[in-house]
Coordinates of C-alpha atoms in Angstrom, one line a residue:
X959 CA -27.0 -177.4 60.9
X960 CA -24.3 -178.9 63.0
X961 CA -22.1 -177.1 65.4
X962 CA -18.4 -177.4 65.5
X963 CA -15.9 -176.2 68.3
X964 CA -12.7 -174.5 67.1
X965 CA -9.7 -174.2 69.3
X966 CA -7.2 -171.2 69.3
X967 CA -3.9 -171.0 71.2
X968 CA -2.4 -167.8 70.2
X969 CA 0.9 -168.9 71.4
X970 CA 1.3 -171.8 69.0
X971 CA -1.2 -170.9 66.1
X972 CA -0.3 -169.1 62.8
X973 CA -3.2 -166.6 63.7
X974 CA -1.7 -164.6 66.3
X975 CA -3.5 -162.4 69.0
X976 CA -2.6 -159.5 67.0
X977 CA -4.4 -160.6 63.8
X978 CA -7.6 -161.3 65.9
X979 CA -7.4 -157.6 67.6
X980 CA -6.6 -155.9 64.1
X981 CA -9.9 -157.4 62.7
X982 CA -11.9 -156.4 65.6
X983 CA -10.6 -152.8 65.3
X984 CA -11.2 -152.7 61.5
X985 CA -14.8 -151.9 62.0
X986 CA -15.9 -155.4 61.8
X987 CA -14.4 -156.5 58.4
X988 CA -12.9 -159.8 58.8
X989 CA -11.9 -160.4 55.4
X990 CA -11.2 -164.3 54.3
X991 CA -10.8 -166.0 57.7
X992 CA -9.9 -169.6 57.5
X993 CA -9.6 -172.2 60.2
X994 CA -8.6 -176.1 60.0
X995 CA -11.2 -178.6 61.0
X996 CA -10.5 -181.9 62.3
X997 CA -13.9 -183.6 61.9
X998 CA -14.3 -182.5 58.4
X999 CA -16.1 -185.4 56.8
X1000 CA -19.7 -184.2 57.7
X1001 CA -19.3 -180.5 57.8
X1002 CA -20.8 -178.1 55.4
X1003 CA -21.3 -174.5 54.5
X1004 CA -23.7 -173.0 56.9
X1005 CA -22.8 -175.0 59.9
X1006 CA -22.3 -173.2 63.2
X1007 CA -18.9 -172.7 65.0
X1008 CA -17.6 -171.4 68.2
X1009 CA -13.9 -170.6 68.7
X1010 CA -12.5 -171.2 72.1
X1011 CA -9.2 -169.6 72.9
X1012 CA -7.0 -172.1 75.2
X1013 CA -3.3 -172.1 76.6
X1014 CA -2.6 -169.1 78.6
X1015 CA -4.7 -165.9 79.4
X1016 CA -8.3 -165.3 79.5
X1017 CA -9.6 -168.6 78.0
X1018 CA -13.0 -169.4 76.6
X1019 CA -15.4 -168.3 73.8
X1020 CA -14.2 -165.3 72.1
X1021 CA -15.9 -165.6 68.7
X1022 CA -19.1 -167.5 67.2
X1023 CA -20.2 -167.7 63.6
X1024 CA -21.0 -169.9 60.6
X1025 CA -19.0 -171.8 58.1
X1026 CA -19.2 -169.8 54.8
X1027 CA -17.6 -172.7 52.7
X1028 CA -17.4 -176.6 52.6
X1029 CA -14.2 -178.0 53.9
X1030 CA -11.3 -178.2 51.5
X1031 CA -7.9 -179.5 51.6
X1032 CA -4.7 -177.4 51.8
X1033 CA -1.1 -177.2 52.9
X1034 CA -0.8 -178.0 56.7
X1035 CA -0.5 -174.6 58.4
X1036 CA 2.0 -176.0 61.0
X1037 CA 4.3 -177.1 58.5
X1038 CA 4.2 -181.0 59.5
X1039 CA 2.7 -182.0 56.2
X1040 CA -0.3 -183.4 57.6
X1041 CA -3.6 -184.0 55.6
X1042 CA -5.1 -180.8 56.7
X1043 CA -8.7 -179.5 55.9
X1044 CA -10.0 -176.0 56.3
X1045 CA -13.1 -174.0 56.4
X1046 CA -13.7 -170.4 55.7
X1047 CA -15.5 -168.6 58.6
X1048 CA -18.1 -165.7 58.6
X1049 CA -18.1 -164.6 62.4
X1050 CA -21.3 -163.0 63.8
X1051 CA -19.5 -162.2 67.2
X1052 CA -16.0 -161.1 67.9
X1053 CA -14.8 -160.2 71.7
X1054 CA -11.3 -159.2 72.4
X1055 CA -10.2 -161.8 75.1
X1056 CA -7.4 -159.5 76.2
X1057 CA -9.5 -156.5 77.5
X1058 CA -13.1 -157.8 77.7
X1059 CA -15.1 -160.6 79.6
X1060 CA -15.7 -164.0 77.6
X1061 CA -17.8 -167.1 78.3
X1062 CA -14.9 -168.6 80.3
X1063 CA -13.6 -172.2 79.9
X1064 CA -14.5 -172.7 83.6
X1065 CA -18.0 -171.8 82.8
X1066 CA -18.2 -174.1 80.0
X1067 CA -16.9 -177.0 81.9
X1068 CA -19.2 -176.4 84.7
X1069 CA -22.3 -176.1 82.2
X1070 CA -21.4 -178.8 79.7
X1071 CA -18.9 -181.3 81.4
X1072 CA -19.3 -184.0 78.7
X1073 CA -17.3 -182.0 76.2
X1074 CA -13.4 -181.5 76.6
X1075 CA -13.2 -177.6 76.6
X1076 CA -9.5 -177.4 77.3
X1077 CA -8.0 -177.7 73.9
X1078 CA -7.0 -180.7 71.5
X1079 CA -7.8 -181.0 68.0
X1080 CA -9.6 -177.9 66.3
X1081 CA -13.1 -178.6 64.7
X1082 CA -14.7 -181.1 66.8
X1083 CA -18.4 -181.8 66.2
X1084 CA -20.6 -181.2 69.5
X1085 CA -23.6 -183.4 70.0
X1086 CA -26.9 -181.7 69.0
X1087 CA -28.3 -181.7 72.7
X1088 CA -25.1 -180.2 73.8
X1089 CA -25.0 -177.6 71.1
X1090 CA -28.7 -176.5 72.2
X1091 CA -27.2 -176.0 75.7
X1092 CA -24.4 -174.0 74.3
X1093 CA -26.6 -171.8 72.3
X1094 CA -28.6 -170.7 75.3
X1095 CA -25.6 -170.4 77.4
X1096 CA -24.2 -168.2 74.9
X1097 CA -27.2 -166.1 74.5
X1098 CA -27.5 -165.5 78.3
X1099 CA -23.7 -164.4 78.3
X1100 CA -24.4 -161.9 75.3
X1101 CA -27.5 -160.7 77.2
X1102 CA -25.8 -159.9 80.6
X1103 CA -22.8 -158.5 78.8
X1104 CA -24.3 -156.4 76.1
X1105 CA -22.4 -153.3 77.2
X1106 CA -19.1 -154.8 75.8
X1107 CA -20.1 -154.0 72.3
X1108 CA -19.5 -150.6 72.7
X1109 CA -16.1 -151.3 73.7
X1110 CA -14.0 -152.8 70.9
X1111 CA -16.3 -155.9 70.5
X1112 CA -18.2 -156.8 67.0
X1113 CA -21.4 -158.2 66.6
X1114 CA -22.8 -158.6 63.0
X1115 CA -26.0 -160.2 61.4
X1116 CA -25.0 -163.4 59.5
X1117 CA -27.6 -165.6 57.8
X1118 CA -26.3 -169.0 57.5
X1119 CA -28.5 -169.8 54.5
X1120 CA -26.4 -167.6 52.3
X1121 CA -23.9 -170.2 52.2
X1122 CA -24.5 -173.2 49.8
X1123 CA -22.9 -176.6 50.3
X1124 CA -21.9 -179.2 47.8
X1125 CA -24.0 -181.9 50.1
X1126 CA -27.1 -179.8 49.7
X1127 CA -30.0 -181.5 47.9
X1128 CA -30.4 -178.3 45.8
X1129 CA -27.8 -176.2 43.9
X1130 CA -28.1 -172.8 42.6
X1131 CA -26.3 -171.8 39.5
X1132 CA -26.3 -168.0 38.7
X1133 CA -26.1 -167.0 35.1
X1134 CA -24.9 -163.9 33.9
X1135 CA -24.7 -162.5 30.2
X1136 CA -21.2 -161.1 29.9
X1137 CA -20.0 -158.0 28.1
X1138 CA -18.4 -160.4 25.6
X1139 CA -21.8 -161.8 24.6
X1140 CA -21.7 -165.1 26.4
X1141 CA -23.4 -166.8 29.1
X1142 CA -21.3 -167.3 32.3
X1143 CA -22.7 -170.0 34.9
X1144 CA -21.3 -169.9 38.4
X1145 CA -21.9 -172.1 41.2
X1146 CA -19.8 -171.5 44.4
X1147 CA -20.6 -174.4 46.5
X1148 CA -19.0 -176.9 43.8
X1149 CA -16.7 -174.2 42.4
X1150 CA -18.0 -174.3 38.8
X1151 CA -17.5 -171.6 36.1
X1152 CA -18.3 -172.3 32.7
X1153 CA -19.3 -169.9 29.7
X1154 CA -20.4 -170.3 26.4
X1155 CA -22.5 -168.9 23.3
X1156 CA -25.2 -171.6 23.8
X1157 CA -27.3 -171.3 26.8
X1158 CA -28.7 -175.0 26.8
X1159 CA -25.2 -176.4 26.2
X1160 CA -23.8 -174.4 29.1
X1161 CA -26.8 -175.6 31.1
X1162 CA -26.1 -179.2 30.4
X1163 CA -22.4 -178.6 31.1
X1164 CA -23.1 -177.2 34.4
X1165 CA -25.5 -180.1 35.2
X1166 CA -22.9 -182.6 34.3
X1167 CA -20.3 -180.8 36.3
X1168 CA -22.4 -180.7 39.4
X1169 CA -23.4 -184.5 39.3
X1170 CA -19.6 -185.1 39.0
X1171 CA -18.9 -183.0 42.1
X1172 CA -21.5 -184.0 44.3
X1173 CA -21.5 -187.8 43.4
X1174 CA -25.4 -187.3 43.2
X1175 CA -28.2 -185.7 41.4
X1176 CA -29.6 -182.7 43.3
X1177 CA -32.2 -180.4 42.2
X1178 CA -30.6 -177.6 40.1
X1179 CA -32.1 -174.2 40.2
X1180 CA -30.9 -171.8 37.4
X1181 CA -31.4 -168.0 38.2
X1182 CA -30.4 -165.0 36.4
X1183 CA -28.2 -162.1 38.2
X1184 CA -29.8 -158.9 38.4
X1185 CA -33.1 -160.0 37.1
X1186 CA -36.1 -160.6 39.3
X1187 CA -37.3 -164.1 39.4
X1188 CA -40.7 -163.3 37.8
X1189 CA -38.9 -162.4 34.6
X1190 CA -36.4 -165.4 34.5
X1191 CA -38.5 -167.3 31.8
X1192 CA -38.8 -164.2 29.5
X1193 CA -35.2 -163.1 30.2
X1194 CA -34.1 -166.4 29.0
X1195 CA -36.2 -166.4 25.9
X1196 CA -34.5 -162.9 25.4
X1197 CA -31.0 -164.5 25.7
X1198 CA -31.5 -167.0 23.3
X1199 CA -32.8 -164.7 20.4
X1200 CA -29.7 -162.4 21.2
X1201 CA -27.4 -165.2 21.2
X1202 CA -28.8 -166.5 17.8
X1203 CA -28.4 -163.0 16.5
X1204 CA -25.3 -161.6 17.7
X1205 CA -22.2 -160.9 15.7
X1206 CA -18.6 -162.4 16.7
X1207 CA -17.4 -159.2 17.9
X1208 CA -20.5 -157.7 19.3
X1209 CA -19.8 -156.1 22.8
X1210 CA -22.2 -155.3 25.5
X1211 CA -22.0 -152.3 28.0
X1212 CA -24.0 -152.7 31.0
X1213 CA -25.2 -149.1 31.5
X1214 CA -28.8 -150.0 32.4
X1215 CA -30.1 -152.8 35.0
X1216 CA -34.1 -153.0 34.7
X1217 CA -35.3 -156.1 33.0
X1218 CA -37.1 -154.0 30.3
X1219 CA -33.9 -151.9 29.8
X1220 CA -31.5 -155.0 29.8
X1221 CA -33.8 -156.8 27.0
X1222 CA -34.4 -153.6 25.0
X1223 CA -30.6 -152.7 25.0
X1224 CA -29.6 -156.2 24.1
X1225 CA -32.3 -156.3 21.3
X1226 CA -31.0 -152.9 20.1
X1227 CA -27.5 -154.1 19.9
X1228 CA -28.2 -157.2 17.6
X1229 CA -30.8 -155.5 15.5
X1230 CA -34.1 -157.1 16.7
X1231 CA -36.9 -154.8 15.4
X1232 CA -39.8 -153.5 17.5
X1233 CA -42.1 -155.5 15.3
X1234 CA -40.2 -158.8 16.3
X1235 CA -40.1 -158.1 20.0
X1236 CA -43.9 -157.5 20.0
X1237 CA -44.2 -160.8 17.9
X1238 CA -42.2 -162.8 20.3
X1239 CA -44.5 -161.5 23.3
X1240 CA -42.0 -159.1 25.1
X1241 CA -43.5 -156.3 26.9
X1242 CA -45.1 -153.1 25.5
X1243 CA -42.1 -151.2 27.3
X1244 CA -39.6 -153.0 25.3
X1245 CA -40.9 -153.0 21.7
X1246 CA -42.0 -149.2 22.2
X1247 CA -38.5 -148.0 23.2
X1248 CA -37.1 -150.4 20.4
X1249 CA -39.4 -148.3 17.9
X1250 CA -37.8 -145.1 19.3
X1251 CA -34.4 -146.5 18.1
X1252 CA -35.3 -147.1 14.6
X1253 CA -34.3 -144.1 12.2
X1254 CA -36.8 -142.7 10.1
X1255 CA -35.7 -142.4 6.0
X1256 CA -33.4 -139.6 5.5
X1257 CA -33.0 -138.7 9.2
X1258 CA -29.7 -137.2 10.0
X1259 CA -28.0 -138.2 13.3
X1260 CA -28.7 -134.8 14.9
X1261 CA -32.4 -134.9 14.0
X1262 CA -32.5 -138.4 15.5
X1263 CA -30.5 -137.2 18.6
X1264 CA -33.1 -134.5 19.2
X1265 CA -36.3 -136.8 18.6
X1266 CA -35.1 -139.5 21.2
X1267 CA -33.1 -137.5 23.7
X1268 CA -36.2 -136.6 26.0
X1269 CA -36.4 -140.3 26.8
X1270 CA -33.6 -140.9 29.3
X1271 CA -32.8 -144.5 28.8
X1272 CA -32.5 -144.0 24.9
X1273 CA -30.2 -140.9 25.4
X1274 CA -28.0 -142.9 27.6
X1275 CA -27.3 -145.7 24.9
X1276 CA -27.1 -143.0 22.2
X1277 CA -24.5 -140.8 24.0
X1278 CA -22.5 -144.0 24.5
X1279 CA -22.4 -144.7 20.9
X1280 CA -21.7 -141.1 20.1
X1281 CA -18.6 -141.1 22.6
X1282 CA -17.5 -144.6 21.0
X1283 CA -17.6 -142.9 17.5
X1284 CA -15.7 -140.0 18.4
X1285 CA -13.1 -142.0 20.0
X1286 CA -10.4 -142.3 17.3
X1287 CA -7.2 -142.4 19.3
X1288 CA -6.6 -146.1 18.5
X1289 CA -6.9 -145.5 14.8
X1290 CA -3.9 -145.1 12.6
X1291 CA -5.4 -141.8 10.9
X1292 CA -8.4 -140.3 10.1
X1293 CA -9.2 -139.7 6.3
X1294 CA -11.1 -137.0 4.6
X1295 CA -14.1 -139.3 4.1
X1296 CA -14.3 -139.8 8.0
X1297 CA -14.7 -136.0 8.6
X1298 CA -18.5 -135.7 7.9
X1299 CA -19.2 -138.6 10.1
X1300 CA -17.0 -137.0 13.0
X1301 CA -18.8 -133.6 12.4
X1302 CA -22.1 -135.0 12.7
X1303 CA -21.4 -136.9 15.9
X1304 CA -19.7 -133.9 17.3
X1305 CA -22.7 -132.0 16.7
X1306 CA -25.0 -134.6 18.5
X1307 CA -22.4 -134.7 21.4
X1308 CA -22.6 -130.9 21.9
X1309 CA -26.5 -130.9 21.7
X1310 CA -26.6 -133.8 24.4
X1311 CA -24.1 -131.7 26.5
X1312 CA -26.3 -128.7 26.4
X1313 CA -29.2 -131.0 27.8
X1314 CA -26.8 -132.0 30.5
X1315 CA -26.1 -128.3 31.3
X1316 CA -29.6 -127.2 31.4
X1317 CA -30.4 -130.0 33.6
X1318 CA -27.5 -129.2 36.1
X1319 CA -28.7 -125.5 36.4
X1320 CA -32.2 -126.6 36.8
X1321 CA -31.2 -129.0 39.7
X1322 CA -29.0 -126.2 41.0
X1323 CA -31.9 -123.7 40.9
X1324 CA -34.5 -126.2 42.6
X1325 CA -31.8 -126.7 45.5
X1326 CA -31.6 -122.7 45.8
X1327 CA -35.4 -122.4 46.2
X1328 CA -35.5 -125.1 48.7

């Protein structure tokens, strides 16, 4: 991790003193803070920064934190049409220099005279041994002035490892199965977003794009959003089965989030039987619940709903499908042939509503007893 010194002169900067003060007052929510960086070539996400106010007024360090992005080129904030690079910032400390003590420029010059603390280009790299001295100086200042965080100053916990850089030797790609039945691959450090209906093709395309963006072949780690790491291989196997069996217009509504629930729901939507799930080696919870979904010969909808409604997860999915069946507002008309099906779904809907009301009354009674 490298350390950069950013300079801020409110008199000439597009970022005014009022901006700084407003963000402190807003309960520590900084939004998307960006800053120009002069020595950008070796900077990366996760690097440390200190912001030094310069010019008039109380000058010195009034903010510290980490870069949350790699440098990127954008329009010159000053309007002079220079080649300008920026980084996104994630502050961990902000102190209002108008009302509170800060680590002053005079103290910085006295403790670390090797570095020019008075201004100049913003975003200059400070030598590692000087950065160590600066961190110690900053920690001592914060310890001695801890009281200021009760008075319009902000301190937050920030983990620099949360921010990946495209110069890292490892790249993490997050895979999501979308409601439109495609695999979406995201990599924030290389700004890659690719989706498709073939998991292996998506992976190959992402790998190719990362190589193109980084100019090297880093280790690529594919992870599945919302799924514990221990289940990634089995979840990937489930995705491949679902993608091979889904129809063009299949849609997936994510009303359940655990691994077993996700897989069960996807299998149910594309018609994978409990026997097939068991044969493919999926957990007992998956194929047993899938078996519940299987309608018996001659079983009407209301009978089916009454049988499965005691299982909360199954009930939730069945309720959703009943609501979909009753949503006829987008249809041009309802024919006589549609009436029996609508009435059957209405009866099932009211049965589930009665269960909800009983559950509500039970919870209300339990609260009164307590």
